[in-house]
């Protein structure tokens, strides 16, 4: 059996559970429990604090986990990242009050910096030969400069909205992070079959999320041109329509290219274009 750790509550909770469910694992949600059995997969889900997960992984309490990559870096643990998961994207940045001049890391010399990520910040300061005092705060770091507790902060940013509301400006990006599937290295060797099975399912779900199934009608003499426009699959499916001289083309396209492709297809003469989400994708 594998023990899978996910965040008990917080930013990662919903997306983590959704991912496991999309992979076909039936998990009860963890609101009242710390541990849930998976009925149809040889696994147990542990609901834990994101910041505690690196240690639990390292100790083998959990075999694998979904957590923010930044906490793996912060806790400096020897853990394998199996898969990047594409959600909870953020960056760890240094910010200073608006209007305060900042020309580079050297300007942090002798300053007080508030953060919840002291290890990552210290590494950055060391790299730039800067001496500053780090004030460890566990939450609401962005208010520290306003209340005179610090000159600068080092915190996670995604849209930058919280910084903006608190009159702060992002100046330096220390690292980029997203949710990852991480594993205890010993578990990875000893429970490779189960872990690989789950990783395989995760890859197919993530791939499917990035793609759309597209079908449309097109005059026969435009089929070749339309095939050039569709970038993803080896070769599109072409089926004859009942109406003479027309075909139905089916293919898969990358979500990012969607609008460009759509435009080109319309110009090429495509009609009745349907776009459908894909649930799983194994190629
Ligand atoms: P816990 O309180 O469970 O120990 P935490 O304080 O790290 O953990 P959250 O604030 O829920 O919990 O953040 C979880 C993860 O989500 C972070 O480690 C980071 O990877 C990501 N994250 C944090 N802030 C942001 C943000 N502003 N935008 C996007 N992702 C973020
Ligand atoms: Mg927290």
CSV table of C-alpha atoms and ligand atoms in Angstrom, one decimal:
chain,number,residue,atom,x,y,z
A,1,UNK,CA,0.0,0.0,0.0
A,2,UNK,CA,1.2,3.6,-0.6
A,3,UNK,CA,0.5,6.5,1.7
A,4,UNK,CA,-0.2,9.7,-0.2
A,5,UNK,CA,0.0,13.0,1.7
A,6,UNK,CA,-2.0,16.0,0.6
A,7,UNK,CA,-2.6,19.4,2.3
A,8,UNK,CA,-5.4,19.2,4.9
A,9,UNK,CA,-6.7,22.7,4.1
A,10,UNK,CA,-5.4,25.6,2.2
A,11,UNK,CA,-4.5,26.5,-1.4
A,12,UNK,CA,-3.5,23.0,-2.5
A,13,UNK,CA,-6.4,21.1,-0.9
A,14,UNK,CA,-9.0,21.2,-3.6
A,15,UNK,CA,-6.8,20.8,-6.6
A,16,UNK,CA,-5.0,17.9,-5.0
A,17,UNK,CA,-8.1,16.0,-4.2
A,18,UNK,CA,-9.6,16.8,-7.7
A,19,UNK,CA,-6.4,15.4,-9.3
A,20,UNK,CA,-6.6,12.2,-7.3
A,21,UNK,CA,-10.3,11.8,-8.1
A,22,UNK,CA,-9.7,12.5,-11.8
A,23,UNK,CA,-7.1,9.7,-11.6
A,24,UNK,CA,-10.0,7.4,-10.6
A,25,UNK,CA,-9.1,7.2,-6.8
A,26,UNK,CA,-12.2,7.4,-4.7
A,27,UNK,CA,-11.2,9.3,-1.6
A,28,UNK,CA,-13.4,10.7,1.1
A,29,UNK,CA,-12.6,14.4,1.8
A,30,UNK,CA,-10.4,15.1,4.8
A,31,UNK,CA,-12.5,17.7,6.6
A,32,UNK,CA,-13.0,15.5,9.7
A,33,UNK,CA,-10.4,12.9,9.3
A,34,UNK,CA,-6.6,12.9,9.0
A,35,UNK,CA,-6.6,9.6,7.1
A,36,UNK,CA,-8.8,8.2,4.4
A,37,UNK,CA,-8.8,4.9,2.8
A,38,UNK,CA,-8.9,4.8,-1.0
A,39,UNK,CA,-11.5,2.2,-1.9
A,40,UNK,CA,-10.3,1.2,-5.4
A,41,UNK,CA,-6.6,1.7,-5.2
A,42,UNK,CA,-4.0,0.3,-2.9
A,43,UNK,CA,-3.5,3.5,-1.1
A,44,UNK,CA,-4.3,5.6,2.0
A,45,UNK,CA,-4.5,9.4,1.9
A,46,UNK,CA,-3.0,11.4,4.8
A,47,UNK,CA,-4.3,15.0,5.3
A,48,UNK,CA,-1.4,17.1,6.6
A,49,UNK,CA,-0.1,20.6,6.7
A,50,UNK,CA,1.7,21.6,3.6
A,51,UNK,CA,4.7,22.8,5.5
A,52,UNK,CA,4.9,19.6,7.5
A,53,UNK,CA,4.8,17.3,4.5
A,54,UNK,CA,8.5,17.5,3.5
A,55,UNK,CA,9.5,16.0,6.9
A,56,UNK,CA,6.9,13.3,6.8
A,57,UNK,CA,8.0,12.4,3.3
A,58,UNK,CA,11.7,12.3,4.4
A,59,UNK,CA,10.8,10.1,7.4
A,60,UNK,CA,8.7,7.8,5.3
A,61,UNK,CA,5.5,8.5,7.1
A,62,UNK,CA,4.1,9.3,3.7
A,63,UNK,CA,5.5,7.6,0.5
A,64,UNK,CA,4.4,10.3,-1.9
A,65,UNK,CA,2.8,13.6,-1.6
A,66,UNK,CA,1.3,16.5,-3.4
A,67,UNK,CA,2.8,19.7,-2.1
A,68,UNK,CA,4.2,23.1,-3.1
A,69,UNK,CA,7.7,22.7,-4.6
A,70,UNK,CA,8.8,25.8,-2.6
A,71,UNK,CA,8.4,24.0,0.8
A,72,UNK,CA,10.6,21.1,-0.4
A,73,UNK,CA,13.3,23.8,-1.2
A,74,UNK,CA,12.7,25.6,2.1
A,75,UNK,CA,13.0,22.4,4.2
A,76,UNK,CA,16.0,21.3,2.2
A,77,UNK,CA,15.0,17.7,2.2
A,78,UNK,CA,16.3,14.8,0.1
A,79,UNK,CA,13.1,14.0,-1.8
A,80,UNK,CA,12.5,13.0,-5.4
A,81,UNK,CA,10.2,15.2,-7.5
A,82,UNK,CA,8.2,12.7,-9.7
A,83,UNK,CA,6.0,15.1,-11.6
A,84,UNK,CA,5.2,18.8,-11.8
A,85,UNK,CA,1.5,19.2,-11.6
A,86,UNK,CA,0.9,22.6,-13.2
A,87,UNK,CA,-1.3,24.2,-10.5
A,88,UNK,CA,-0.6,26.6,-7.5
A,89,UNK,CA,2.0,28.3,-9.6
A,90,UNK,CA,3.7,31.1,-7.6
A,91,UNK,CA,7.1,32.7,-7.0
A,92,UNK,CA,9.0,33.5,-3.9
A,93,UNK,CA,10.0,37.2,-4.2
A,94,UNK,CA,11.5,40.1,-2.3
A,95,UNK,CA,9.3,43.2,-2.1
A,96,UNK,CA,9.8,46.6,-0.7
A,97,UNK,CA,7.5,49.5,0.0
A,98,UNK,CA,6.5,51.5,-3.1
A,99,UNK,CA,8.8,54.4,-3.7
A,100,UNK,CA,11.8,52.9,-1.7
A,101,UNK,CA,14.7,52.7,-4.2
A,102,UNK,CA,15.9,49.2,-4.9
A,103,UNK,CA,18.8,48.6,-7.3
A,104,UNK,CA,19.6,45.1,-6.5
A,105,UNK,CA,20.2,42.6,-3.6
A,106,UNK,CA,23.0,44.9,-2.2
A,107,UNK,CA,20.3,47.3,-1.1
A,108,UNK,CA,19.1,44.8,1.4
A,109,UNK,CA,22.4,45.1,3.3
A,110,UNK,CA,21.7,45.8,7.0
A,111,UNK,CA,17.9,45.7,6.5
A,112,UNK,CA,15.2,43.8,8.3
A,113,UNK,CA,13.3,41.3,6.1
A,114,UNK,CA,10.2,39.5,7.2
A,115,UNK,CA,9.5,36.1,5.8
A,116,UNK,CA,8.0,32.7,6.4
A,117,UNK,CA,10.8,31.1,4.2
A,118,UNK,CA,14.0,31.9,6.1
A,119,UNK,CA,16.1,29.2,4.6
A,120,UNK,CA,15.3,30.2,1.0
A,121,UNK,CA,15.9,33.8,1.8
A,122,UNK,CA,19.2,33.1,3.6
A,123,UNK,CA,20.4,31.2,0.6
A,124,UNK,CA,19.6,34.1,-1.7
A,125,UNK,CA,21.3,36.6,0.7
A,126,UNK,CA,24.4,34.3,0.9
A,127,UNK,CA,24.6,34.0,-2.9
A,128,UNK,CA,24.7,37.8,-3.1
A,129,UNK,CA,27.0,38.3,-0.1
A,130,UNK,CA,24.4,40.3,1.7
A,131,UNK,CA,24.0,40.6,5.4
A,132,UNK,CA,20.5,41.3,6.6
A,133,UNK,CA,18.4,40.3,9.6
A,134,UNK,CA,15.6,37.8,8.9
A,135,UNK,CA,12.3,38.1,10.9
A,136,UNK,CA,10.4,34.9,10.9
A,137,UNK,CA,6.7,35.4,10.6
A,138,UNK,CA,4.3,32.5,9.9
A,139,UNK,CA,1.5,34.5,8.1
A,140,UNK,CA,0.4,37.9,6.8
A,141,UNK,CA,4.0,38.8,6.1
A,142,UNK,CA,3.0,41.6,3.7
A,143,UNK,CA,1.8,43.8,6.5
A,144,UNK,CA,5.3,43.8,8.3
A,145,UNK,CA,6.7,46.9,6.6
A,146,UNK,CA,3.5,48.9,7.3
A,147,UNK,CA,3.7,48.3,11.0
A,148,UNK,CA,7.4,49.1,11.2
A,149,UNK,CA,8.4,45.5,11.7
A,150,UNK,CA,10.6,45.2,8.6
A,151,UNK,CA,12.1,47.1,5.7
A,152,UNK,CA,11.3,44.5,3.2
A,153,UNK,CA,9.5,41.1,2.9
A,154,UNK,CA,10.2,37.8,1.1
A,155,UNK,CA,7.0,36.0,0.4
A,156,UNK,CA,5.0,34.0,-2.2
A,157,UNK,CA,3.4,35.9,-5.0
A,158,UNK,CA,1.1,34.9,-7.7
A,159,UNK,CA,-1.0,37.8,-9.1
A,160,UNK,CA,0.8,40.4,-7.0
A,161,UNK,CA,-2.6,41.7,-5.7
A,162,UNK,CA,-1.8,41.3,-2.0
A,163,UNK,CA,1.5,43.1,-2.5
A,164,UNK,CA,-0.3,45.9,-4.4
A,165,UNK,CA,-2.9,46.3,-1.7
A,166,UNK,CA,-0.2,46.6,0.9
A,167,UNK,CA,1.7,49.2,-1.0
A,168,UNK,CA,4.6,46.9,-1.8
A,169,UNK,CA,6.5,46.4,-5.0
A,170,UNK,CA,8.0,43.1,-6.2
A,171,UNK,CA,11.7,43.5,-6.8
A,172,UNK,CA,13.5,40.2,-7.1
A,173,UNK,CA,12.3,36.6,-7.8
A,174,UNK,CA,14.1,34.1,-5.7
A,175,UNK,CA,12.5,31.0,-7.0
A,176,UNK,CA,9.4,29.7,-9.0
A,177,UNK,CA,7.1,27.1,-7.6
A,178,UNK,CA,4.2,24.9,-8.5
A,179,UNK,CA,2.5,21.9,-7.0
A,180,UNK,CA,4.5,18.7,-7.4
A,181,UNK,CA,4.2,15.0,-6.9
A,182,UNK,CA,7.1,14.2,-4.7
A,183,UNK,CA,8.3,10.8,-3.2
A,184,UNK,CA,10.4,9.4,-0.5
A,185,UNK,CA,13.4,7.9,-2.4
A,186,UNK,CA,13.2,4.5,-0.6
A,187,UNK,CA,9.5,4.2,-1.3
A,188,UNK,CA,10.1,5.1,-4.9
A,189,UNK,CA,12.4,2.0,-5.2
A,190,UNK,CA,10.3,-0.3,-3.0
A,191,UNK,CA,6.8,0.6,-4.1
A,192,UNK,CA,7.7,1.5,-7.7
A,193,UNK,CA,4.8,-0.4,-9.2
A,194,UNK,CA,2.1,1.5,-7.3
A,195,UNK,CA,3.8,4.9,-7.5
A,196,UNK,CA,4.5,4.4,-11.3
A,197,UNK,CA,0.8,3.5,-11.8
A,198,UNK,CA,-0.4,6.6,-10.0
A,199,UNK,CA,2.2,8.8,-11.8
A,200,UNK,CA,1.0,7.3,-15.1
A,201,UNK,CA,-2.6,8.2,-14.4
A,202,UNK,CA,-1.6,11.7,-13.3
A,203,UNK,CA,0.3,12.2,-16.5
A,204,UNK,CA,-2.7,11.2,-18.6
A,205,UNK,CA,-5.0,13.5,-16.7
A,206,UNK,CA,-2.6,16.4,-17.0
A,207,UNK,CA,-2.1,15.8,-20.7
A,208,UNK,CA,-5.9,15.6,-21.2
A,209,UNK,CA,-6.4,18.9,-19.4
A,210,UNK,CA,-4.0,20.6,-21.8
A,211,UNK,CA,-5.8,19.3,-24.8
A,212,UNK,CA,-9.2,19.5,-26.5
A,213,UNK,CA,-11.0,17.2,-28.9
A,214,UNK,CA,-12.0,19.1,-32.0
A,215,UNK,CA,-14.3,18.1,-34.9
A,216,UNK,CA,-15.7,20.0,-37.8
A,217,UNK,CA,-17.0,19.7,-41.4
A,218,UNK,CA,-14.8,20.6,-44.3
A,219,UNK,CA,-15.0,20.4,-48.1
A,220,UNK,CA,-12.9,17.4,-49.3
A,221,UNK,CA,-10.5,19.6,-51.3
A,222,UNK,CA,-9.6,21.4,-48.1
A,223,UNK,CA,-8.8,18.3,-46.0
A,224,UNK,CA,-5.1,18.4,-46.8
A,225,UNK,CA,-4.8,22.1,-45.9
A,226,UNK,CA,-6.7,21.6,-42.7
A,227,UNK,CA,-4.4,18.7,-41.6
A,228,UNK,CA,-1.5,21.1,-41.8
A,229,UNK,CA,-3.2,23.4,-39.4
A,230,UNK,CA,-3.9,20.8,-36.7
A,231,UNK,CA,-0.7,20.4,-34.8
A,232,UNK,CA,-1.1,17.7,-32.2
A,233,UNK,CA,-1.9,14.2,-33.3
A,234,UNK,CA,0.0,12.2,-35.9
A,235,UNK,CA,-2.9,12.3,-38.4
A,236,UNK,CA,-6.5,13.5,-38.0
A,237,UNK,CA,-9.4,11.2,-38.5
A,238,UNK,CA,-11.4,11.9,-41.7
A,239,UNK,CA,-14.9,10.5,-42.2
A,240,UNK,CA,-17.1,11.1,-45.2
A,241,UNK,CA,-20.3,13.1,-44.7
A,242,UNK,CA,-23.5,12.0,-46.3
A,243,UNK,CA,-23.4,15.2,-48.3
A,244,UNK,CA,-21.3,14.7,-51.4
A,245,UNK,CA,-17.9,16.5,-51.4
A,246,UNK,CA,-17.7,17.1,-47.6
A,247,UNK,CA,-15.9,15.3,-44.8
A,248,UNK,CA,-15.9,15.4,-41.0
A,249,UNK,CA,-12.4,15.9,-39.5
A,250,UNK,CA,-11.5,14.9,-35.9
A,251,UNK,CA,-8.3,15.7,-34.0
A,252,UNK,CA,-6.8,16.9,-30.7
A,253,UNK,CA,-5.4,20.3,-30.2
A,254,UNK,CA,-3.4,22.0,-27.5
A,255,UNK,CA,-5.5,24.4,-25.4
A,256,UNK,CA,-2.9,27.1,-25.8
A,257,UNK,CA,-3.1,27.0,-29.6
A,258,UNK,CA,-6.8,26.8,-29.6
A,259,UNK,CA,-7.8,30.3,-30.8
A,260,UNK,CA,-5.1,30.5,-33.4
A,261,UNK,CA,-6.0,27.1,-34.8
A,262,UNK,CA,-9.7,28.0,-34.7
A,263,UNK,CA,-9.1,31.1,-36.8
A,264,UNK,CA,-7.1,29.3,-39.4
A,265,UNK,CA,-9.6,26.5,-39.6
A,266,UNK,CA,-12.4,29.0,-40.3
A,267,UNK,CA,-10.4,30.7,-43.0
A,268,UNK,CA,-9.7,27.3,-44.5
A,269,UNK,CA,-13.5,26.6,-44.8
A,270,UNK,CA,-14.3,24.6,-41.7
A,271,UNK,CA,-17.9,24.7,-40.5
A,272,UNK,CA,-19.8,23.3,-37.5
A,273,UNK,CA,-16.7,23.3,-35.3
A,274,UNK,CA,-17.2,21.4,-32.0
A,275,UNK,CA,-14.7,21.5,-29.2
A,276,UNK,CA,-15.0,18.9,-26.4
A,277,UNK,CA,-12.9,18.5,-23.2
A,278,UNK,CA,-10.9,15.3,-22.9
A,279,UNK,CA,-11.0,13.3,-19.7
A,280,UNK,CA,-8.0,11.1,-20.0
A,281,UNK,CA,-5.3,10.9,-22.7
A,282,UNK,CA,-2.8,8.1,-23.3
A,283,UNK,CA,-0.6,8.6,-26.4
B,1,LIG,P1,0.2,24.9,5.7
B,1,LIG,O1,-0.5,26.1,6.3
B,1,LIG,O2,-0.7,23.8,5.2
B,1,LIG,O3,1.4,24.4,6.4
B,1,LIG,P2,1.2,26.8,3.7
B,1,LIG,O4,1.2,27.9,4.6
B,1,LIG,O5,2.3,26.6,2.8
B,1,LIG,O6,0.9,25.4,4.3
B,1,LIG,P3,-0.9,27.8,1.8
B,1,LIG,O7,-0.8,29.2,2.1
B,1,LIG,O8,-2.2,27.1,1.6
B,1,LIG,O9,-0.2,26.9,2.9
B,1,LIG,O10,0.0,27.5,0.5
B,1,LIG,C1,0.2,26.2,0.0
B,1,LIG,C2,1.1,26.3,-1.2
B,1,LIG,O11,0.4,26.9,-2.3
B,1,LIG,C3,2.4,27.1,-1.0
B,1,LIG,O12,3.5,26.3,-0.5
B,1,LIG,C4,2.7,27.5,-2.4
B,1,LIG,O13,3.3,26.4,-3.2
B,1,LIG,C5,1.4,27.7,-3.0
B,1,LIG,N1,1.0,29.2,-2.9
B,1,LIG,C6,1.2,29.9,-1.8
B,1,LIG,N2,0.8,31.2,-2.0
B,1,LIG,C7,0.4,31.2,-3.3
B,1,LIG,C8,-0.2,32.2,-4.1
B,1,LIG,N3,-0.3,33.5,-3.7
B,1,LIG,N4,-0.5,31.9,-5.3
B,1,LIG,C9,-0.4,30.6,-5.8
B,1,LIG,N5,0.1,29.6,-5.0
B,1,LIG,C10,0.5,29.9,-3.8
B,2,LIG,MG1,-0.1,28.4,6.3
